[in-house]
Structures are given as structure tokens and as C-alpha cells.
Amino acid sequence: MVHAHLSAPARRPAVKDGAPTGDGKTPARFGHAPAGPAYQHARHLLHLLPGPDIAVPAAASLLAVDAGRAAALLKQLVADEVCEPTAPGRYRPLPTAPGRADSRHGDTAARRRLVDHYLHSAYRADQIIAPHHPELPLAAVEPGCVPEEWASREAALAWLDEEHATLAAVRELAVDTGRRLAVFQLANCLNGHYVRRGHTAQQLEQWADALRAAHALGDPEAQITAHRYAGQAASRAGRHTEAVAHLERAVRIAERHGRAGPQAWAYYIFAWVQEMAGRNEAALRHAVCAAGLFRRAQQWGAEADALNAAGWYHTRLGDLGQAERYCTRALEIARQHHYRGGEAAALDSLGLLAQQTGRHTEAVAAYRAALELCRALGNTYQEAGALDRLGDSYAATGRPAQARDAWARAIDMYRDQHRLQEARSVERRIAANSR
């Protein structure tokens, strides 16, 4: 999909030695190199961008040059008013006529390099942020493509946020150019980020594309993954009948496929979907089944998540003793395997258990520890819920100002994530506690 460029700004008068020329034409610039083949090729390829703009490292992969050469070409194109900077190190082409390319054959390779750049960069970001995620067997990048790397989780998270619109556009480019495996793998790499940030609409869109790609590929494991995450996204959007249909399909394929790992993931997401639909008994059965299958597959972080989910459902069903046993075990496994996401989730669950048994000071400590981890992990979706419940515990311990502050921050996050029903619930509690 070719990017629809923004309207061109009014052109500035051309200047020479600080003064406009009489005919308004741009004069030759001092030291300006002639527009050779590399310049013309760069000018042409920039008009293939699917997204709103491009950073220098991605431009280097698009042009199959090193980053220094890409930056120099982009600066020359800015000087010639062919493109403009949108932020430090980021550029977009202006809607001028694209440069002449030596051969349209190069367009296909350039598009492949661009998709590979974002796919491999997104995969590296996901592996830094969530090292417990399964490895993906990505194909080698197209020659000339150099994906990005980061020194920290914070840098990887910032890149995913910054490239949010471009990554969606690159997925559409992969769909348009028949890169089915890339479509599916890109959805895998971005799903965790969409879940953390509460980007439910984008999650729905990407798994609709990935589901079609998985079935076209004829890969049962890809189909299981696509159905389970399409179900997760549908449930987050409140489309529970659709979610259940996806998860039932995932379970059927997984049972035919016969491997413990894919079956476990299908049951785990199915548990979450059943919870969202208010079916806590069914959710508990699926979570316990998933925990056993994850243990067989030796996927320890996932086992911790499934045990914690089972504890959460026991809490909702009123069996607080069993709930505490499951959640405590989940916390032990998460800490043993240095899985901070699982640790945050288990602490949140243990906070709720303490809250429901009147141990509000203990609940506050658990929620605050969970929040610290959520913020470090960039998990704003879970952070919103923990803030919501922390406000309840502050109110119960006679700290109304702190309760209102926690609730206010939860409302802002819920609204940003389009979780309007949860936001209204918190607003009602603020009103009730203000009387």
C-alpha cells in the first residue's frame, strides 16, 4: 500500500546569497553534488514508503546503503525540497514527482528489505521486552537490510511506540505483496506490545490479516496461534461470541495437532475469554488444564501465568484458600525463572486476595509492588487495573486523597485504552466516596 502523502506546504522563495532570484527558480547551491544515480534511486524509493515517515536506520535498509550514506542522501533530498524532516532523524517525502529509477525491478527488492527491516527489528524488540516469548524461525533478511538493535527494554519500548503507525502500514504492505509468513510473524512480534498498551483495535486488525495468512500457509501451529489471539482481541473488544468461536477452533486444531505447547496456549487464552464472558467455572477448568500442559512442555513462565489465572478464578468463585495456594505458587515460579511479567500478575492477584480478606495494608504493598513492575515493563493495560484496585485499598485504610489519585490515574488509562465501562465504574466509586 503506497502512502497517501500530505498536502505540500507553500514553497519558500528560492534564494542565492540570502536573496530571492528574479524568476523564482532554485539556483545551484554551493557545493551541491550532481543528482547521480544513487540520488535519483533514493528519491524514487522514498515514494514507496507505506507509512507516514521513515527513520534513518529504516531508510538505510530501504536504500541498501549504510546509515551514514542514508542520512547524507536524506539531507540532500531535504535541501532539494524533495522530502522534509518530521522529527530528529525522521523524514517524509513531499508530494513531488518521484525520481527516475533505473529499473522497476528494484522496487520489489526494496519493499522486501523494508518489510524485513521492520519484522526483524520488531522481533528483536519483543525478545528484549519479553524474553520468555517463544523464538520465531525468521528467514534471513534480504541483502542490504540491517535491522535495528537496542541496549535496553526502555529503548525497545520507545521504538515500538514511535513506529506504531509505520508498523501497521508495513503489515498492510506485506499483505499487498503476498508476504504471508511475514504477515503472521509480524502479528506475533507485535501482539505483546498491543496487549501491554491496550491497542485492541490494532490487535483485531492484525490478527484478521494473520488468520487469513495462517490458513493460506496451511500451517496448523500458525492457525492455532492466529485463532487464539484473534479470540483474545475479540474478547478485549467485547465481542465474546466471536472470541469463543475462535478459541473453540484453536482447541480443535490443537487437539488434532497433538503437541502440548500449542494446546496449552489455546486453553490459556480460552480461560481468559471465558472470564471476560463471566463464565468463571469454565475459565478455571481451562486454566488448570493449561498449567498442566505448560508443565509438560517445560514452558515455565507460561505455567506461572496459567497458575496465577487459576488462582484469580478461584478468587472470583469465592475459594480464597485455593486461590492463595495457586497465586503463591505462580509467584514462586515467576521469581525462580526471573519472569517479571508473571511476578507482576501474581502480586496483583495476591493483592486482591488480601483485599478480599480485609488485609488492606498487605493489599496496598502487593499492588504497589505490582505497579512498579508494570511500569518497568511498560504494561499500561495491567497498570490500569492495579491502580483501580489500589484505590479501593487506600479507601479502605482511610486514605481518601491517595485513593482519589490512584482512581484518577486508572480512569485516564482506561479511557486511553477505550475501556469505558471500567472507567465509569471507577467514576461511580469516586462519587460515592466524595459524599
Coordinates of C-alpha atoms in Angstrom, one line a residue:
M1 CA 0.0 0.0 0.0
V2 CA 1.5 3.3 -1.1
H3 CA 1.4 6.1 1.5
A4 CA -1.0 8.9 0.6
H5 CA 1.2 11.9 1.1
L6 CA 0.2 15.1 2.9
S7 CA -0.5 18.3 1.0
A8 CA 2.6 20.1 0.0
P9 CA 3.5 23.2 2.0
A10 CA 3.8 26.5 0.2
R11 CA 7.3 26.6 -1.4
R12 CA 9.7 29.1 0.0
P13 CA 11.2 31.7 -2.4
A14 CA 14.5 30.3 -3.8
V15 CA 17.5 32.3 -2.6
K16 CA 21.0 33.0 -3.6
D17 CA 23.4 34.6 -1.2
G18 CA 20.4 35.4 1.0
A19 CA 18.2 37.0 -1.7
P20 CA 15.3 35.6 -3.9
T21 CA 16.1 35.1 -7.6
G22 CA 14.2 37.1 -10.1
D23 CA 12.5 34.2 -11.8
G24 CA 11.7 32.2 -8.6
K25 CA 13.7 29.2 -9.8
T26 CA 16.0 27.4 -7.3
P27 CA 19.6 28.3 -8.1
A28 CA 22.5 25.9 -8.0
R29 CA 23.8 25.5 -4.4
F30 CA 27.4 26.0 -3.4
G31 CA 29.0 22.5 -3.2
H32 CA 25.8 20.7 -4.4
A33 CA 26.7 17.4 -5.9
P34 CA 25.1 16.5 -9.2
A35 CA 22.0 14.3 -8.9
G36 CA 23.6 11.0 -9.8
P37 CA 22.1 7.5 -10.0
A38 CA 22.2 7.0 -6.2
Y39 CA 20.4 10.2 -5.5
Q40 CA 17.7 9.5 -8.2
H41 CA 17.2 6.0 -6.8
A42 CA 16.8 7.3 -3.3
R43 CA 14.3 9.9 -4.5
H44 CA 12.3 7.2 -6.2
L45 CA 12.4 4.6 -3.4
L46 CA 11.2 7.1 -0.8
H47 CA 7.9 7.4 -2.6
L48 CA 7.4 3.7 -1.9
L49 CA 7.0 4.3 1.8
P50 CA 3.8 2.7 3.2
G51 CA 3.9 4.7 6.5
P52 CA 3.8 8.4 7.5
D53 CA 7.6 8.8 7.6
I54 CA 10.9 6.9 8.0
A55 CA 13.9 6.9 10.4
V56 CA 17.4 6.8 9.1
P57 CA 18.1 3.1 10.0
A58 CA 15.0 2.0 8.1
A59 CA 15.9 4.3 5.2
A60 CA 19.3 2.6 5.1
S61 CA 17.6 -0.8 4.7
L62 CA 15.2 0.6 2.1
L63 CA 18.1 2.1 0.0
A64 CA 20.5 -0.8 0.8
V65 CA 23.2 1.6 2.0
D66 CA 24.8 2.2 5.3
A67 CA 23.2 4.6 7.8
G68 CA 25.7 7.4 7.2
R69 CA 25.1 7.3 3.4
A70 CA 21.3 7.2 4.0
A71 CA 21.5 10.2 6.3
A72 CA 23.6 12.1 3.7
L73 CA 21.1 11.3 0.9
L74 CA 18.1 12.3 3.1
K75 CA 19.8 15.7 3.9
Q76 CA 20.4 16.3 0.3
L77 CA 16.8 15.5 -0.5
V78 CA 15.7 17.9 2.2
A79 CA 17.9 20.6 0.7
D80 CA 16.2 20.0 -2.7
E81 CA 12.7 20.1 -1.1
V82 CA 12.0 16.5 -2.1
C83 CA 11.4 15.5 1.5
E84 CA 11.2 17.2 4.9
P85 CA 12.2 16.3 8.5
T86 CA 9.3 15.3 10.8
A87 CA 11.4 14.8 13.9
P88 CA 15.2 14.4 14.6
G89 CA 16.4 11.6 12.4
R90 CA 12.9 11.1 10.7
Y91 CA 11.8 12.2 7.2
R92 CA 8.8 12.1 4.9
P93 CA 8.8 12.7 1.1
L94 CA 6.9 15.7 -0.2
P95 CA 4.3 15.1 -3.0
T96 CA 6.7 16.0 -5.8
A97 CA 7.3 13.8 -8.8
P98 CA 9.4 10.7 -7.7
G99 CA 12.8 10.4 -9.2
R100 CA 13.6 8.2 -12.1
A101 CA 14.6 4.7 -11.2
D102 CA 17.0 2.7 -13.3
S103 CA 14.6 -0.3 -13.2
R104 CA 11.3 -1.1 -11.6
H105 CA 12.8 -4.5 -10.7
G106 CA 14.4 -2.7 -7.8
D107 CA 11.1 -1.8 -6.3
T108 CA 10.2 -5.3 -5.3
A109 CA 13.6 -5.9 -3.6
A110 CA 13.3 -2.5 -1.8
R111 CA 9.8 -3.4 -0.5
R112 CA 11.1 -6.7 0.7
R113 CA 14.0 -5.0 2.5
L114 CA 11.6 -2.6 4.2
V115 CA 9.3 -5.4 5.4
D116 CA 12.3 -7.4 6.6
H117 CA 13.7 -4.4 8.4
Y118 CA 10.6 -3.8 10.5
L119 CA 9.8 -7.5 11.0
H120 CA 13.3 -8.4 12.3
S121 CA 13.5 -5.1 14.3
A122 CA 10.1 -5.8 16.0
Y123 CA 11.2 -9.4 16.8
R124 CA 14.4 -8.1 18.4
A125 CA 12.4 -5.6 20.4
D126 CA 9.9 -8.2 21.6
Q127 CA 12.7 -10.6 22.6
I128 CA 14.3 -7.8 24.8
I129 CA 11.0 -6.8 26.3
A130 CA 9.6 -10.3 26.8
P131 CA 12.4 -12.9 26.7
H132 CA 10.0 -15.6 27.8
H133 CA 8.2 -15.4 24.4
P134 CA 8.9 -18.4 22.1
E135 CA 11.5 -17.9 19.4
L136 CA 10.3 -17.4 15.8
P137 CA 12.1 -19.1 12.9
L138 CA 12.5 -15.9 10.9
A139 CA 14.1 -16.2 7.4
A140 CA 17.3 -14.4 6.6
V141 CA 16.9 -10.7 5.7
E142 CA 17.0 -9.5 2.1
P143 CA 20.6 -8.5 1.2
G144 CA 21.1 -4.8 2.1
C145 CA 18.7 -4.9 5.0
V146 CA 20.2 -4.2 8.5
P147 CA 17.6 -4.5 11.3
E148 CA 17.8 -2.3 14.4
E149 CA 19.1 -3.3 17.9
W150 CA 18.6 -1.8 21.3
A151 CA 20.6 -1.8 24.5
S152 CA 17.7 -1.7 26.9
R153 CA 14.0 -2.6 27.3
E154 CA 13.2 1.1 27.5
A155 CA 14.7 1.8 24.1
A156 CA 12.9 -1.1 22.5
L157 CA 9.6 0.0 24.0
A158 CA 10.2 3.6 22.8
W159 CA 10.9 2.3 19.2
L160 CA 7.7 0.3 19.2
D161 CA 5.7 3.3 20.3
E162 CA 7.5 5.6 17.8
E163 CA 7.0 3.2 14.9
H164 CA 3.3 2.4 15.8
A165 CA 1.7 3.8 12.7
T166 CA 4.5 2.6 10.4
L167 CA 4.4 -1.0 11.7
A168 CA 0.7 -1.2 10.8
A169 CA 1.4 0.2 7.3
V170 CA 4.2 -2.3 6.8
R171 CA 1.8 -5.1 7.7
E172 CA -0.5 -3.9 5.0
L173 CA 2.4 -3.7 2.6
A174 CA 3.2 -7.3 3.5
V175 CA -0.4 -8.3 2.8
D176 CA -0.5 -6.4 -0.5
T177 CA 2.8 -8.1 -1.7
G178 CA 1.8 -11.6 -0.7
R179 CA 4.3 -12.0 2.2
R180 CA 2.0 -14.3 4.1
L181 CA 4.6 -15.7 6.5
A182 CA 5.8 -12.1 7.3
V183 CA 2.2 -11.0 8.0
F184 CA 1.8 -13.9 10.5
Q185 CA 5.2 -13.4 12.1
L186 CA 4.8 -9.6 12.4
A187 CA 1.5 -10.2 14.3
N188 CA 3.3 -12.5 16.7
C189 CA 6.0 -9.9 17.3
L190 CA 3.6 -7.0 18.0
N191 CA 0.9 -8.9 19.9
G192 CA 2.6 -8.4 23.3
H193 CA 3.0 -4.7 22.7
Y194 CA -0.6 -4.3 21.7
V195 CA -1.7 -6.1 24.8
R196 CA 0.5 -4.1 27.1
R197 CA -0.6 -0.8 25.6
G198 CA -4.2 -1.7 25.2
H199 CA -4.2 -1.2 21.4
T200 CA -7.2 -3.5 20.9
A201 CA -8.4 -2.1 17.5
Q202 CA -4.9 -2.7 16.1
Q203 CA -4.7 -6.1 17.6
L204 CA -8.0 -7.1 15.9
E205 CA -6.9 -5.8 12.6
Q206 CA -3.5 -7.6 12.6
W207 CA -5.0 -10.9 13.6
A208 CA -7.7 -10.8 11.0
D209 CA -4.8 -10.5 8.4
A210 CA -2.7 -13.0 10.2
L211 CA -5.5 -15.5 10.4
R212 CA -6.0 -15.4 6.6
A213 CA -2.3 -15.8 6.1
A214 CA -2.1 -18.8 8.5
H215 CA -4.8 -20.7 6.7
A216 CA -3.3 -19.8 3.3
L217 CA 0.0 -21.2 4.6
G218 CA -1.7 -24.4 5.7
D219 CA 0.4 -24.5 8.9
P220 CA -1.6 -25.9 11.8
E221 CA 0.5 -24.3 14.6
A222 CA 0.2 -20.9 12.9
Q223 CA -3.6 -21.4 12.7
I224 CA -3.8 -22.3 16.4
T225 CA -1.8 -19.1 17.3
A226 CA -3.9 -16.9 15.0
H227 CA -7.2 -18.2 16.3
R228 CA -6.3 -17.9 19.9
Y229 CA -5.0 -14.3 19.6
A230 CA -7.9 -13.3 17.3
G231 CA -10.1 -14.7 20.1
Q232 CA -8.2 -12.7 22.7
A233 CA -8.6 -9.5 20.7
A234 CA -12.3 -10.1 20.1
S235 CA -12.8 -10.6 23.8
R236 CA -11.0 -7.4 24.7
A237 CA -13.3 -5.6 22.2
G238 CA -16.4 -7.1 24.0
R239 CA -17.2 -9.5 21.1
H240 CA -17.4 -12.6 23.3
T241 CA -19.4 -14.9 20.9
E242 CA -16.8 -14.3 18.2
A243 CA -14.0 -14.8 20.8
V244 CA -15.4 -18.2 21.9
A245 CA -15.7 -19.3 18.3
H246 CA -12.1 -18.5 17.6
L247 CA -10.9 -20.3 20.8
E248 CA -13.0 -23.4 20.2
R249 CA -11.5 -23.6 16.7
A250 CA -8.0 -23.2 18.2
V251 CA -8.6 -26.0 20.7
R252 CA -9.9 -28.4 18.0
I253 CA -6.9 -27.8 15.8
A254 CA -4.5 -28.1 18.8
E255 CA -6.0 -31.4 19.8
R256 CA -5.6 -32.8 16.3
H257 CA -2.0 -31.4 16.2
G258 CA -1.2 -33.2 19.4
R259 CA 1.6 -31.0 20.9
A260 CA 1.4 -29.9 24.5
G261 CA 2.6 -26.3 23.9
P262 CA 0.0 -25.2 21.3
Q263 CA -2.8 -27.0 23.2
A264 CA -1.7 -25.2 26.4
W265 CA -1.7 -21.8 24.8
A266 CA -5.2 -22.4 23.3
Y267 CA -6.6 -23.4 26.7
Y268 CA -4.9 -20.5 28.5
I269 CA -6.3 -17.8 26.2
F270 CA -9.7 -19.6 26.2
A271 CA -9.7 -19.3 30.0
W272 CA -9.2 -15.6 29.8
V273 CA -12.0 -15.3 27.2
Q274 CA -14.4 -17.3 29.3
E275 CA -13.6 -15.0 32.3
M276 CA -14.4 -11.9 30.1
A277 CA -17.8 -13.5 29.3
G278 CA -18.5 -14.1 33.0
R279 CA -18.0 -17.9 32.9
N280 CA -15.6 -18.3 35.8
E281 CA -16.1 -22.1 36.3
A282 CA -15.2 -22.8 32.7
A283 CA -12.3 -20.3 32.9
L284 CA -10.9 -22.2 35.9
R285 CA -11.1 -25.6 34.2
H286 CA -9.3 -24.2 31.1
A287 CA -6.6 -22.5 33.2
V288 CA -5.8 -25.7 35.3
C289 CA -5.6 -27.7 32.1
A290 CA -3.3 -25.1 30.5
A291 CA -1.0 -25.1 33.6
G292 CA -0.6 -28.9 33.4
L293 CA 0.2 -28.8 29.6
F294 CA 2.7 -26.0 30.1
R295 CA 4.4 -28.0 32.7
R296 CA 4.7 -30.9 30.3
A297 CA 6.1 -28.6 27.7
Q298 CA 8.5 -27.1 30.2
Q299 CA 7.3 -23.6 29.5
W300 CA 7.8 -22.3 33.0
G301 CA 6.8 -18.6 32.5
A302 CA 3.6 -19.7 30.8
E303 CA 2.9 -22.2 33.6
A304 CA 3.2 -19.4 36.2
D305 CA 0.7 -17.3 34.2
A306 CA -1.7 -20.2 34.0
L307 CA -1.4 -21.0 37.7
N308 CA -2.0 -17.3 38.5
A309 CA -5.0 -17.3 36.3
A310 CA -6.4 -20.4 38.1
G311 CA -5.9 -18.6 41.4
W312 CA -7.7 -15.5 40.1
Y313 CA -10.7 -17.6 39.1
H314 CA -10.7 -19.3 42.5
T315 CA -10.9 -15.8 44.0
R316 CA -13.8 -14.9 41.8
L317 CA -15.6 -18.1 42.8
G318 CA -15.0 -17.5 46.5
D319 CA -12.5 -20.3 47.2
L320 CA -9.8 -18.0 48.7
G321 CA -7.7 -20.7 50.2
Q322 CA -7.2 -22.4 46.9
A323 CA -6.7 -19.1 45.3
E324 CA -3.8 -18.2 47.6
R325 CA -2.1 -21.5 47.0
Y326 CA -2.2 -21.2 43.2
C327 CA -1.1 -17.5 43.2
T328 CA 1.7 -18.1 45.7
R329 CA 3.0 -21.0 43.5
A330 CA 2.8 -18.7 40.4
L331 CA 4.8 -16.1 42.2
E332 CA 7.5 -18.6 43.2
I333 CA 7.8 -20.0 39.7
A334 CA 8.0 -16.5 38.2
R335 CA 10.7 -15.4 40.5
Q336 CA 12.6 -18.6 40.1
H337 CA 12.7 -18.0 36.3
H338 CA 13.2 -14.2 36.5
Y339 CA 9.9 -13.6 34.8
R340 CA 8.9 -10.1 35.8
G341 CA 5.6 -10.1 33.9
G342 CA 4.4 -13.2 35.8
E343 CA 5.6 -11.7 39.1
A344 CA 3.6 -8.6 38.5
A345 CA 0.5 -10.5 37.7
A346 CA 0.8 -12.8 40.7
L347 CA 1.4 -9.8 43.0
D348 CA -1.7 -8.2 41.6
S349 CA -3.7 -11.3 42.3
L350 CA -2.3 -11.7 45.8
G351 CA -3.2 -8.0 46.4
L352 CA -6.8 -8.8 45.5
L353 CA -6.8 -11.8 47.8
A354 CA -5.5 -9.7 50.7
Q355 CA -8.1 -7.0 49.9
Q356 CA -11.0 -9.5 49.9
T357 CA -9.9 -10.9 53.3
G358 CA -9.7 -7.5 54.9
R359 CA -5.8 -7.3 54.9
H360 CA -5.8 -3.9 53.2
T361 CA -2.3 -2.8 54.3
E362 CA -0.9 -6.0 52.8
A363 CA -3.0 -5.4 49.7
V364 CA -1.5 -1.9 49.3
A365 CA 2.0 -3.3 49.5
A366 CA 1.2 -6.0 46.9
Y367 CA -0.4 -3.6 44.5
R368 CA 2.4 -1.1 44.8
A369 CA 5.0 -3.8 44.1
A370 CA 2.9 -5.0 41.1
L371 CA 2.7 -1.4 39.8
E372 CA 6.4 -0.9 40.0
L373 CA 6.9 -3.9 37.8
C374 CA 4.1 -2.9 35.4
R375 CA 5.7 0.5 34.8
A376 CA 9.1 -1.0 34.3
L377 CA 7.6 -3.5 31.8
G378 CA 5.5 -0.8 30.0
N379 CA 2.4 -2.8 30.7
T380 CA -0.1 0.1 30.9
Y381 CA -3.1 -2.3 30.5
Q382 CA -2.4 -4.2 33.7
E383 CA -1.2 -1.0 35.4
A384 CA -4.7 0.5 35.0
G385 CA -6.4 -2.4 36.8
A386 CA -3.8 -2.4 39.6
L387 CA -4.3 1.3 40.1
D388 CA -8.1 0.8 40.2
R389 CA -7.8 -1.9 42.9
L390 CA -5.1 0.1 44.8
G391 CA -7.6 2.9 45.1
D392 CA -10.1 0.6 46.8
S393 CA -7.5 -0.5 49.3
Y394 CA -6.4 3.1 50.0
A395 CA -10.1 4.0 50.6
A396 CA -10.5 1.0 53.0
T397 CA -7.4 2.1 55.0
G398 CA -8.7 5.7 55.4
R399 CA -6.5 7.4 52.8
P400 CA -9.1 9.1 50.6
A401 CA -6.7 11.5 48.9
Q402 CA -4.4 8.7 47.8
A403 CA -7.5 6.7 46.7
R404 CA -8.7 9.5 44.5
D405 CA -5.3 9.9 43.0
A406 CA -5.0 6.2 42.1
W407 CA -8.5 6.1 40.7
A408 CA -8.0 9.3 38.7
R409 CA -4.9 7.8 37.1
A410 CA -6.8 4.5 36.4
I411 CA -9.6 6.4 34.7
D412 CA -7.2 8.2 32.4
M413 CA -5.6 4.9 31.4
Y414 CA -8.9 3.1 30.9
R415 CA -10.1 5.9 28.7
D416 CA -6.8 5.8 26.6
Q417 CA -7.4 2.1 26.2
H418 CA -11.1 2.6 25.3
R419 CA -12.1 0.6 28.4
L420 CA -15.1 2.9 29.1
Q421 CA -17.2 0.6 31.2
E422 CA -14.3 0.2 33.7
A423 CA -13.7 3.9 33.7
R424 CA -17.4 4.6 34.5
S425 CA -17.2 2.0 37.4
V426 CA -14.3 3.9 38.9
E427 CA -16.1 7.3 38.4
R428 CA -19.0 5.9 40.4
R429 CA -16.7 4.9 43.3
I430 CA -15.1 8.4 43.3
A431 CA -18.6 9.9 43.5
A432 CA -19.6 7.5 46.3
N433 CA -16.5 8.3 48.3
S434 CA -16.9 12.1 47.9
R435 CA -20.3 12.2 49.7

